[in-house]
Coordinates of C-alpha atoms (C1' of nucleotides) in Angstrom, one line a residue:
Chain I
M1 CA -92.8 -79.9 -43.7
S2 CA -92.5 -83.4 -42.5
M3 CA -95.0 -85.5 -44.2
S4 CA -94.9 -88.1 -46.8
A5 CA -93.2 -87.3 -50.0
S6 CA -96.0 -88.4 -52.1
L7 CA -97.9 -85.4 -50.6
R8 CA -95.4 -82.9 -52.1
G9 CA -96.1 -81.1 -55.1
R10 CA -97.7 -77.9 -56.2
T11 CA -100.7 -78.2 -53.8
S12 CA -100.5 -75.8 -51.0
L13 CA -99.1 -76.4 -47.6
A14 CA -102.5 -75.8 -46.2
R15 CA -104.1 -78.2 -48.3
Q16 CA -101.4 -81.0 -47.8
L17 CA -101.9 -80.5 -43.9
A18 CA -105.6 -80.6 -44.4
E19 CA -105.3 -83.9 -46.3
D20 CA -102.9 -85.3 -43.7
V21 CA -105.2 -84.6 -40.7
R22 CA -108.4 -85.7 -42.5
S23 CA -106.6 -89.2 -43.5
R24 CA -105.7 -89.5 -39.8
I25 CA -109.3 -88.7 -38.9
M26 CA -110.6 -91.3 -41.6
S27 CA -108.2 -93.8 -40.2
G28 CA -109.4 -93.7 -36.8
E29 CA -106.1 -92.2 -35.5
F30 CA -108.1 -89.2 -34.3
A31 CA -111.6 -90.4 -33.2
P32 CA -114.8 -88.5 -33.0
G33 CA -115.2 -86.1 -30.2
E34 CA -111.4 -86.3 -29.7
R35 CA -109.2 -83.0 -29.3
L36 CA -106.9 -82.5 -32.1
P37 CA -103.6 -81.4 -31.2
S38 CA -103.4 -77.7 -30.7
E39 CA -102.6 -75.0 -33.4
A40 CA -99.0 -74.6 -31.6
D41 CA -98.6 -78.4 -31.6
L42 CA -99.3 -78.5 -35.3
V43 CA -97.2 -75.6 -36.0
R44 CA -94.3 -77.5 -34.3
R45 CA -94.9 -81.0 -35.9
Y46 CA -95.5 -80.0 -39.4
E47 CA -93.0 -77.0 -39.2
V48 CA -95.4 -74.7 -40.8
S49 CA -96.7 -71.2 -39.8
R50 CA -99.6 -70.9 -37.7
V51 CA -101.4 -68.9 -40.7
T52 CA -101.0 -72.0 -42.5
V53 CA -102.4 -74.4 -39.7
R54 CA -105.5 -72.3 -39.3
T55 CA -106.1 -72.2 -43.0
A56 CA -106.1 -76.1 -43.0
L57 CA -108.3 -76.2 -40.0
R58 CA -110.6 -73.8 -41.4
T59 CA -110.9 -76.2 -44.7
L60 CA -111.7 -79.0 -42.4
E61 CA -114.4 -77.2 -40.3
A62 CA -116.2 -76.1 -43.5
Q63 CA -116.1 -79.7 -44.5
G64 CA -118.0 -80.5 -41.0
L65 CA -115.0 -82.8 -40.0
V66 CA -113.7 -80.7 -37.3
D67 CA -115.2 -78.1 -34.7
V68 CA -112.8 -75.4 -33.9
R69 CA -113.8 -74.0 -30.2
H70 CA -112.2 -70.6 -29.1
G71 CA -110.2 -71.2 -26.1
S72 CA -110.8 -75.0 -26.0
G73 CA -109.4 -76.4 -29.0
S74 CA -110.3 -78.2 -32.3
F75 CA -112.3 -81.3 -31.9
V76 CA -113.1 -84.3 -34.3
S77 CA -116.8 -84.1 -35.4
D78 CA -119.0 -86.8 -35.0
F79 CA -120.4 -87.8 -38.5
G80 CA -122.4 -90.7 -39.9
G81 CA -119.7 -93.0 -41.9
G82 CA -121.0 -91.8 -45.2
I83 CA -119.4 -89.6 -47.9
R84 CA -119.3 -86.2 -46.5
A85 CA -118.5 -83.3 -48.7
G86 CA -118.2 -79.7 -48.1
L87 CA -120.6 -78.0 -50.5
Q88 CA -118.6 -75.1 -50.9
E89 CA -115.2 -76.9 -51.9
L90 CA -115.1 -77.8 -55.7
R91 CA -113.6 -81.1 -56.2
S92 CA -114.2 -83.8 -58.6
I93 CA -116.6 -86.3 -57.3
S94 CA -114.0 -89.2 -57.7
D95 CA -111.6 -87.5 -55.4
T96 CA -114.1 -86.9 -52.8
I97 CA -115.4 -90.6 -52.8
R98 CA -111.7 -91.8 -52.5
E99 CA -111.1 -89.4 -49.7
M100 CA -113.8 -90.7 -47.8
G101 CA -112.3 -94.1 -48.0
H102 CA -114.4 -95.6 -50.8
E103 CA -113.4 -96.8 -54.3
P104 CA -114.8 -94.6 -57.1
R105 CA -116.1 -95.5 -60.6
M106 CA -117.6 -93.8 -63.4
E107 CA -119.6 -95.6 -66.1
R108 CA -120.6 -93.8 -69.3
H109 CA -123.9 -94.4 -70.3
A110 CA -124.4 -92.2 -73.4
S111 CA -122.1 -89.8 -75.1
E112 CA -123.2 -87.5 -77.7
R113 CA -121.9 -84.5 -79.8
R114 CA -124.6 -82.0 -80.7
P115 CA -125.5 -78.5 -81.0
A116 CA -126.1 -76.9 -77.7
T117 CA -129.5 -76.2 -76.5
A118 CA -130.9 -72.9 -75.6
T119 CA -130.4 -73.3 -71.8
E120 CA -126.9 -74.6 -72.5
T121 CA -125.8 -71.6 -74.4
A122 CA -127.3 -69.1 -71.8
K123 CA -125.4 -71.1 -69.0
L124 CA -122.2 -71.5 -70.8
G125 CA -122.3 -68.2 -72.7
I126 CA -121.5 -69.6 -76.0
P127 CA -122.9 -68.9 -79.5
V128 CA -126.3 -70.3 -80.6
G129 CA -125.7 -73.9 -82.3
A130 CA -122.2 -74.2 -80.7
E131 CA -121.1 -77.9 -80.6
V132 CA -120.8 -79.4 -77.2
L133 CA -120.4 -83.0 -76.1
A134 CA -123.2 -84.0 -73.8
L135 CA -122.5 -87.1 -71.2
E136 CA -124.7 -89.0 -69.2
R137 CA -122.8 -91.0 -66.5
M138 CA -123.3 -93.1 -63.4
V139 CA -121.3 -92.5 -60.2
L140 CA -120.6 -95.5 -57.9
A141 CA -118.7 -95.9 -54.6
D142 CA -117.6 -99.2 -53.9
E143 CA -120.2 -100.5 -56.9
Q144 CA -123.2 -98.6 -55.1
V145 CA -124.7 -95.8 -57.0
V146 CA -124.5 -92.6 -55.6
A147 CA -125.1 -90.4 -58.3
Y148 CA -126.1 -89.8 -62.0
S149 CA -124.6 -86.9 -63.8
F150 CA -125.5 -85.1 -66.9
D151 CA -122.6 -83.0 -68.3
V152 CA -122.0 -80.8 -71.1
V153 CA -118.7 -79.5 -72.4
P154 CA -118.3 -76.8 -75.2
L155 CA -116.0 -78.4 -77.9
D156 CA -114.8 -75.1 -79.5
G157 CA -111.2 -75.1 -78.8
F158 CA -111.3 -78.3 -77.1
P159 CA -108.2 -80.5 -78.0
V160 CA -109.7 -83.2 -80.6
E161 CA -107.5 -85.9 -79.4
L162 CA -109.0 -85.7 -75.7
V163 CA -112.6 -85.7 -76.9
H164 CA -113.1 -89.4 -76.7
Q165 CA -111.5 -89.6 -73.4
L166 CA -114.2 -87.2 -71.9
G167 CA -116.5 -89.1 -69.5
A168 CA -114.3 -92.2 -69.6
G169 CA -113.0 -91.3 -66.2
S170 CA -113.1 -88.3 -64.1
L171 CA -114.2 -85.5 -66.0
F172 CA -112.2 -83.1 -64.1
A173 CA -109.0 -85.3 -65.0
T174 CA -109.7 -84.8 -68.5
L175 CA -110.6 -81.0 -68.5
A176 CA -107.3 -80.6 -66.4
E177 CA -105.5 -82.5 -69.2
A178 CA -106.9 -80.1 -71.7
G179 CA -105.6 -77.1 -69.7
I180 CA -109.0 -76.0 -68.4
M181 CA -109.3 -76.8 -64.9
P182 CA -112.5 -75.7 -63.3
S183 CA -111.6 -73.6 -60.5
R184 CA -115.0 -72.2 -59.5
A185 CA -118.5 -73.4 -60.0
L186 CA -121.9 -71.6 -59.3
A187 CA -124.5 -74.3 -58.1
E188 CA -128.1 -74.3 -57.5
V189 CA -129.4 -76.8 -55.1
H190 CA -132.7 -78.5 -55.6
A191 CA -134.8 -81.6 -54.3
I192 CA -135.9 -83.7 -57.1
S193 CA -138.3 -86.4 -57.1
D194 CA -138.5 -88.3 -60.5
E195 CA -138.6 -91.9 -61.5
T196 CA -137.3 -91.3 -64.9
I197 CA -134.0 -90.4 -63.9
G198 CA -131.3 -93.0 -63.8
W199 CA -130.9 -96.5 -65.1
G200 CA -129.3 -99.8 -64.4
P201 CA -130.2 -102.5 -61.9
Q202 CA -129.6 -100.2 -59.0
K203 CA -131.9 -97.7 -60.0
P204 CA -133.2 -96.0 -56.7
V205 CA -137.1 -96.3 -55.8
P206 CA -138.5 -94.0 -55.3
G207 CA -136.4 -91.6 -57.2
L208 CA -135.3 -88.9 -54.7
Y209 CA -132.2 -86.9 -55.4
V210 CA -130.2 -83.9 -54.5
L211 CA -129.7 -82.0 -57.4
L212 CA -126.6 -79.8 -57.9
D213 CA -127.3 -77.8 -61.1
Q214 CA -123.8 -76.1 -61.7
V215 CA -121.7 -74.0 -64.2
H216 CA -118.0 -74.5 -63.8
F217 CA -115.6 -71.7 -64.6
S218 CA -111.9 -71.8 -65.3
R219 CA -109.4 -69.5 -63.5
R220 CA -109.9 -67.1 -66.3
G221 CA -113.4 -66.7 -65.8
S222 CA -114.8 -68.8 -68.8
A223 CA -117.5 -71.5 -68.5
V224 CA -116.0 -74.9 -69.2
A225 CA -118.7 -77.2 -68.2
Y226 CA -122.5 -77.3 -67.5
S227 CA -123.5 -80.2 -65.0
R228 CA -126.6 -81.4 -63.6
T229 CA -125.9 -84.3 -61.1
Y230 CA -128.5 -85.9 -59.1
F231 CA -127.3 -87.3 -55.9
V232 CA -129.2 -90.3 -54.6
E233 CA -130.7 -88.9 -51.3
G234 CA -129.0 -90.5 -48.4
R235 CA -125.8 -91.6 -49.9
F236 CA -124.0 -88.4 -50.2
Q237 CA -123.9 -86.1 -47.5
F238 CA -123.7 -82.5 -48.0
V239 CA -122.6 -80.1 -45.5
V240 CA -122.2 -76.3 -45.6
L241 CA -120.8 -74.2 -42.9
R242 CA -122.6 -70.9 -43.0
T243 CA -121.2 -67.8 -41.5
N244 CA -122.5 -64.2 -41.3
Chain R
M1 CA -108.1 -47.8 -40.5
S2 CA -109.5 -44.9 -42.2
M3 CA -113.1 -45.6 -42.6
S4 CA -116.5 -44.3 -40.9
A5 CA -116.2 -44.4 -37.1
S6 CA -119.6 -46.3 -37.1
L7 CA -117.8 -49.3 -38.6
R8 CA -115.6 -49.3 -35.7
G9 CA -116.3 -51.8 -32.8
R10 CA -115.7 -55.2 -32.1
T11 CA -116.2 -56.7 -35.5
S12 CA -113.0 -57.4 -37.2
L13 CA -111.0 -55.3 -39.8
A14 CA -111.4 -57.7 -42.3
R15 CA -115.3 -57.7 -41.9
Q16 CA -115.3 -53.9 -41.7
L17 CA -113.5 -53.7 -44.8
A18 CA -115.7 -56.3 -46.8
E19 CA -118.6 -54.2 -45.4
D20 CA -117.3 -51.0 -46.6
V21 CA -116.5 -52.6 -50.0
R22 CA -119.7 -54.2 -50.3
S23 CA -121.5 -51.0 -49.7
R24 CA -119.4 -49.1 -52.4
I25 CA -120.5 -51.9 -54.7
M26 CA -124.3 -51.8 -53.9
S27 CA -124.0 -47.9 -54.2
G28 CA -122.6 -48.2 -57.6
E29 CA -119.3 -46.7 -56.8
F30 CA -117.9 -50.0 -58.1
A31 CA -119.9 -51.0 -61.2
P32 CA -120.4 -54.9 -62.3
G33 CA -117.4 -56.0 -64.4
E34 CA -115.2 -53.1 -63.2
R35 CA -112.0 -54.0 -61.6
L36 CA -111.6 -53.2 -58.0
P37 CA -108.3 -51.4 -56.5
S38 CA -105.4 -53.8 -56.3
E39 CA -104.7 -55.5 -52.9
A40 CA -101.8 -53.2 -52.6
D41 CA -104.0 -50.1 -53.2
L42 CA -106.4 -51.3 -50.6
V43 CA -103.8 -52.0 -48.1
R44 CA -102.6 -48.4 -48.4
R45 CA -106.1 -47.0 -48.5
Y46 CA -107.3 -48.7 -45.4
E47 CA -104.0 -49.2 -43.8
V48 CA -104.4 -52.6 -43.1
S49 CA -102.2 -55.8 -43.8
R50 CA -102.4 -57.5 -46.9
V51 CA -103.8 -60.5 -44.8
T52 CA -106.5 -58.7 -43.7
V53 CA -107.5 -57.3 -47.1
R54 CA -107.2 -61.0 -48.6
T55 CA -109.5 -62.0 -45.7
A56 CA -112.0 -59.5 -46.7
L57 CA -111.9 -60.2 -50.5
R58 CA -112.3 -63.9 -49.9
T59 CA -115.6 -63.1 -47.9
L60 CA -117.0 -60.9 -50.7
E61 CA -116.0 -63.8 -53.1
A62 CA -117.9 -66.3 -51.4
Q63 CA -121.1 -64.1 -51.3
G64 CA -120.7 -64.1 -55.1
L65 CA -120.0 -60.4 -55.1
V66 CA -116.3 -60.2 -56.3
D67 CA -114.3 -62.3 -58.9
V68 CA -110.9 -62.8 -57.9
R69 CA -108.5 -63.6 -60.9
H70 CA -104.7 -64.5 -60.3
G71 CA -102.7 -62.2 -62.2
S72 CA -105.3 -59.7 -63.4
G73 CA -107.4 -58.3 -60.5
S74 CA -110.5 -58.4 -58.4
F75 CA -113.6 -57.6 -60.5
V76 CA -117.1 -56.9 -59.4
S77 CA -119.3 -60.0 -60.4
D78 CA -121.8 -59.1 -63.1
F79 CA -124.0 -62.2 -62.6
G80 CA -125.0 -60.5 -59.3
G81 CA -127.6 -58.0 -58.6
G82 CA -130.1 -60.7 -59.2
I83 CA -132.0 -62.8 -56.6
R84 CA -129.6 -64.9 -54.6
A85 CA -129.7 -66.8 -51.4
G86 CA -126.3 -67.6 -50.7
L87 CA -126.3 -70.9 -49.0
Q88 CA -123.1 -70.2 -47.2
E89 CA -124.2 -66.9 -45.9
L90 CA -126.0 -67.2 -42.7
R91 CA -128.9 -64.7 -41.8
S92 CA -132.3 -64.8 -40.8
I93 CA -134.9 -66.3 -43.3
S94 CA -137.0 -63.1 -42.8
D95 CA -134.0 -61.1 -43.7
T96 CA -133.0 -63.0 -46.9
I97 CA -137.0 -62.8 -48.2
R98 CA -137.0 -59.1 -47.5
E99 CA -133.7 -58.6 -49.5
M100 CA -135.3 -60.6 -52.4
G101 CA -137.9 -57.9 -52.4
H102 CA -140.7 -60.1 -50.9
E103 CA -142.6 -59.5 -47.6
P104 CA -141.7 -62.1 -44.8
R105 CA -144.2 -63.3 -42.5
M106 CA -143.7 -66.2 -39.8
E107 CA -146.9 -68.1 -38.8
R108 CA -146.6 -70.0 -35.4
H109 CA -148.4 -73.4 -35.7
A110 CA -147.1 -75.1 -32.4
S111 CA -144.7 -74.2 -29.5
E112 CA -143.9 -76.5 -26.7
R113 CA -141.6 -76.6 -23.5
R114 CA -140.3 -80.1 -23.1
P115 CA -137.3 -82.1 -22.3
A116 CA -134.8 -82.4 -25.3
T117 CA -134.8 -85.8 -27.3
A118 CA -131.8 -87.8 -27.8
T119 CA -131.2 -86.5 -31.2
E120 CA -131.5 -82.9 -29.8
T121 CA -129.1 -83.4 -26.9
A122 CA -126.5 -84.8 -29.4
K123 CA -126.9 -82.0 -31.8
L124 CA -127.1 -79.4 -29.3
G125 CA -124.5 -80.8 -26.8
I126 CA -126.6 -80.1 -23.9
P127 CA -127.4 -82.4 -21.0
V128 CA -129.9 -85.3 -21.3
G129 CA -133.4 -84.1 -20.1
A130 CA -132.5 -80.4 -20.6
E131 CA -135.5 -78.2 -21.3
V132 CA -136.0 -76.9 -24.8
L133 CA -138.6 -74.8 -26.5
A134 CA -139.6 -76.7 -29.6
L135 CA -141.3 -74.7 -32.4
E136 CA -143.3 -75.4 -35.4
R137 CA -143.4 -72.5 -37.9
M138 CA -144.6 -71.7 -41.4
V139 CA -142.7 -69.2 -43.4
L140 CA -144.3 -67.1 -46.0
A141 CA -143.2 -64.7 -48.7
D142 CA -145.8 -62.4 -50.0
E143 CA -148.4 -64.8 -48.3
Q144 CA -147.4 -67.8 -50.1
V145 CA -145.7 -70.5 -48.1
V146 CA -141.9 -71.1 -48.9
A147 CA -140.8 -73.2 -46.1
Y148 CA -142.0 -75.0 -42.7
S149 CA -139.5 -74.9 -40.0
F150 CA -139.0 -77.0 -36.9
D151 CA -136.7 -75.4 -34.2
V152 CA -135.3 -76.2 -31.0
V153 CA -133.8 -73.6 -28.7
P154 CA -132.3 -75.0 -25.3
L155 CA -133.6 -72.9 -22.6
D156 CA -131.2 -73.2 -19.9
G157 CA -129.5 -69.7 -19.3
F158 CA -132.2 -68.3 -21.9
P159 CA -133.8 -65.2 -20.2
V160 CA -137.3 -65.9 -19.1
E161 CA -139.0 -62.7 -20.2
L162 CA -138.0 -63.6 -23.8
V163 CA -139.2 -66.9 -24.0
H164 CA -142.6 -66.1 -25.1
Q165 CA -141.2 -64.2 -27.9
L166 CA -139.5 -66.9 -29.5
G167 CA -141.1 -67.9 -32.6
A168 CA -143.1 -65.0 -32.5
G169 CA -141.2 -63.2 -35.4
S170 CA -137.8 -63.7 -36.4
L171 CA -136.1 -66.4 -34.4
F172 CA -132.7 -64.5 -35.2
A173 CA -134.0 -61.3 -33.9
T174 CA -135.2 -63.0 -30.6
L175 CA -132.0 -64.8 -30.1
A176 CA -129.8 -61.5 -30.7
E177 CA -132.0 -59.9 -28.1
A178 CA -131.0 -62.7 -25.7
G179 CA -127.3 -62.0 -26.4
I180 CA -126.7 -65.2 -28.1
M181 CA -126.7 -64.3 -31.8
P182 CA -125.9 -67.2 -34.2
S183 CA -122.8 -66.5 -36.0
R184 CA -122.0 -70.1 -37.7
A185 CA -124.3 -72.9 -38.6
L186 CA -123.4 -76.3 -39.9
A187 CA -126.1 -77.4 -42.4
E188 CA -126.5 -80.8 -44.0
V189 CA -128.7 -80.5 -47.2
H190 CA -131.1 -83.1 -48.1
A191 CA -133.9 -83.7 -50.8
I192 CA -137.0 -84.7 -48.7
S193 CA -140.4 -86.0 -50.1
D194 CA -142.8 -86.3 -47.4
E195 CA -146.7 -85.7 -47.5
T196 CA -146.9 -85.3 -43.8
I197 CA -144.8 -82.5 -43.6
G198 CA -146.5 -79.0 -43.4
W199 CA -150.1 -77.9 -43.0
G200 CA -152.4 -75.3 -43.9
P201 CA -154.5 -74.6 -47.0
Q202 CA -151.5 -74.1 -49.1
K203 CA -149.6 -77.4 -48.0
P204 CA -147.9 -78.4 -51.0
V205 CA -148.7 -81.6 -53.0
P206 CA -146.5 -83.6 -53.6
G207 CA -144.3 -82.7 -50.5
L208 CA -141.0 -82.2 -52.1
Y209 CA -138.5 -80.2 -50.0
V210 CA -135.1 -79.0 -49.8
L211 CA -134.3 -79.7 -46.1
L212 CA -131.5 -77.8 -44.3
D213 CA -130.6 -79.6 -41.1
Q214 CA -128.4 -77.5 -39.0
V215 CA -127.1 -76.6 -35.8
H216 CA -126.5 -72.9 -35.1
F217 CA -123.6 -71.8 -32.9
S218 CA -122.9 -68.5 -31.2
R219 CA -119.5 -66.8 -31.6
R220 CA -118.4 -68.5 -28.6
G221 CA -118.9 -71.9 -30.2
S222 CA -121.9 -73.1 -28.0
A223 CA -124.9 -74.3 -29.8
V224 CA -127.8 -72.0 -29.6
A225 CA -130.3 -73.7 -32.0
Y226 CA -131.4 -76.8 -33.7
S227 CA -133.4 -76.3 -36.8
R228 CA -135.0 -78.5 -39.6
T229 CA -136.3 -76.1 -42.4
Y230 CA -138.2 -77.6 -45.2
F231 CA -137.8 -75.1 -48.1
V232 CA -140.7 -75.8 -50.6
E233 CA -139.0 -77.0 -53.8
G234 CA -138.8 -74.2 -56.5
R235 CA -139.7 -71.2 -54.3
F236 CA -136.5 -70.6 -52.8
Q237 CA -133.2 -70.6 -54.8
F238 CA -130.2 -71.8 -53.0
V239 CA -127.0 -70.8 -54.7
V240 CA -123.5 -72.0 -53.7
L241 CA -120.1 -70.6 -54.9
R242 CA -117.7 -73.7 -54.9
T243 CA -114.1 -73.0 -55.4
N244 CA -110.8 -75.2 -55.0
Chain U
dG1 C1' -103.0 -68.5 -14.6
dA2 C1' -101.8 -71.5 -18.2
dG3 C1' -103.3 -72.9 -22.7
dT4 C1' -106.1 -72.3 -26.5
dG5 C1' -108.0 -70.0 -30.5
dG6 C1' -108.9 -65.2 -32.9
dT7 C1' -106.9 -61.4 -35.3
dC8 C1' -103.2 -58.4 -37.2
dT9 C1' -98.7 -57.3 -39.0
dA10 C1' -94.7 -56.6 -42.2
dG11 C1' -92.0 -58.8 -45.2
dA12 C1' -90.8 -62.1 -48.5
dC13 C1' -91.0 -65.0 -52.5
dC14 C1' -93.5 -67.3 -56.2
dA15 C1' -97.1 -68.0 -60.2
dC16 C1' -99.9 -65.7 -63.5
dC17 C1' -101.6 -62.4 -66.8
dC18 C1' -100.8 -58.8 -69.9
dT19 C1' -98.4 -55.9 -73.3
Chain X
dG1 C1' -91.1 -56.9 -67.4
dG2 C1' -94.1 -54.9 -64.4
dG3 C1' -98.1 -55.6 -61.7
dT4 C1' -101.4 -58.7 -59.7
dG5 C1' -102.9 -62.2 -56.9
dG6 C1' -101.2 -66.7 -54.2
dT7 C1' -98.7 -68.7 -50.5
dC8 C1' -95.9 -68.5 -46.4
dT9 C1' -93.4 -66.9 -42.5
dA10 C1' -92.2 -65.3 -37.4
dG11 C1' -94.0 -62.9 -34.1
dA12 C1' -97.2 -60.0 -31.5
dC13 C1' -101.3 -59.1 -28.7
dC14 C1' -106.1 -60.0 -27.5
dA15 C1' -110.2 -63.1 -26.2
dC16 C1' -111.8 -66.9 -24.4
dT17 C1' -112.2 -71.5 -21.6
dC18 C1' -111.3 -74.0 -17.8
dA19 C1' -109.2 -76.1 -13.5

DNA sequence: GAGTGGTCTAGACCACCCT
DNA sequence: GGGTGGTCTAGACCACTCA
């Protein structure tokens, strides 16, 4: 397909196409409300099959970026310039922030090796007392706090030389390096009001958060991490396409 | 395809297949943890293409019923069976409550015909000043408040004889009767702390809610309702399967 | 009626898991 | 190596929207 070489790799054509269209939307090449090229056009332009085009459009639709209308075309959704993430799409927070045109940064606040708690053994399906690495991190976009994250990674079988790197940057990136890329996560969504969560000069007042309480699984079905991420209400926009 | 005639109709083959497999899972024909027939098997059994089979499997996976593993097969999820309100699954609140084994009840608090506000015209894509029916309702499960819902339905083209019925029971049911069954909704998820939301003797203190701010669309892509539903934190469990 | 998205097919090749 | 899912193609027909 005729897009920049940097996009090539082992990511699927559909994903590459979605990324490309998304970046064009972000850059303003396709403005909100505007109609995107038809599926047939996209087939010709990118030299892919229509199935691939449709897969990409469905991804963008699930992210709330485009609105596909039968018989009319696909239109760029009008959304507030905030960070908009499709809830059902699993990706690193860093990547999501970067894709929305902001600069992500992770700041590690605490890091501790300790036995897993009862909750953690249950969520992760590991033996009682198994060793885990517990992290407390702050997530920033353009130096503004967008979330506080509390992550727990089982250390059994985890490469020793990579342990210190956990939480230094993107957790996903380190997990991927260790060969256990999360491919699925089961998340619970909660509203939390708690002044004791968070830290730093930008600590939000009042402490109102959308909590994603989630267990990450590898492709083989084993739990690789348990995360509680508190997203500062209003700074991160979660959208879900619900269908029946 | 070779399934019961009652399933035939205007629903897609993929949906019929998904429904069929789901009912077999529910009936216990396929037990949790068990492997489903391979995609190739399903292609032969149901006499459909592999794309159709895969579409159906992806639907079941998104509902958390099936776990598809590359190279191994598709397995019936064993974390299922419990109480789960899949966020990406669009259904009426009443049905969801009933499926969770509780008795739903809707109590209409207010109902007003009025011109749409600026926000509503934008969300619903209707002309400025178009008439809408605005509802304020309380959602109960076993007589306990689980949510407060603020719904707006455009009245242009809506059957006059059904207007009074809107909000009396399930909104979905009335919309379906009017021939405009919501098939998709784009929802934003927020955490809200607001003491002024809600009413009645059970009004929660403090007022902490998970807000689903959503626009419902018909199959044809026209907006049929705009809802802001405030779910009392802790009483309704939202789960999302996230994949990449 | 022309153009758009919605669905479906048959076939191909690749990546992964297991034994 | 054999079976399984992951991705992709080219082509077909249908349903819907809009001028």
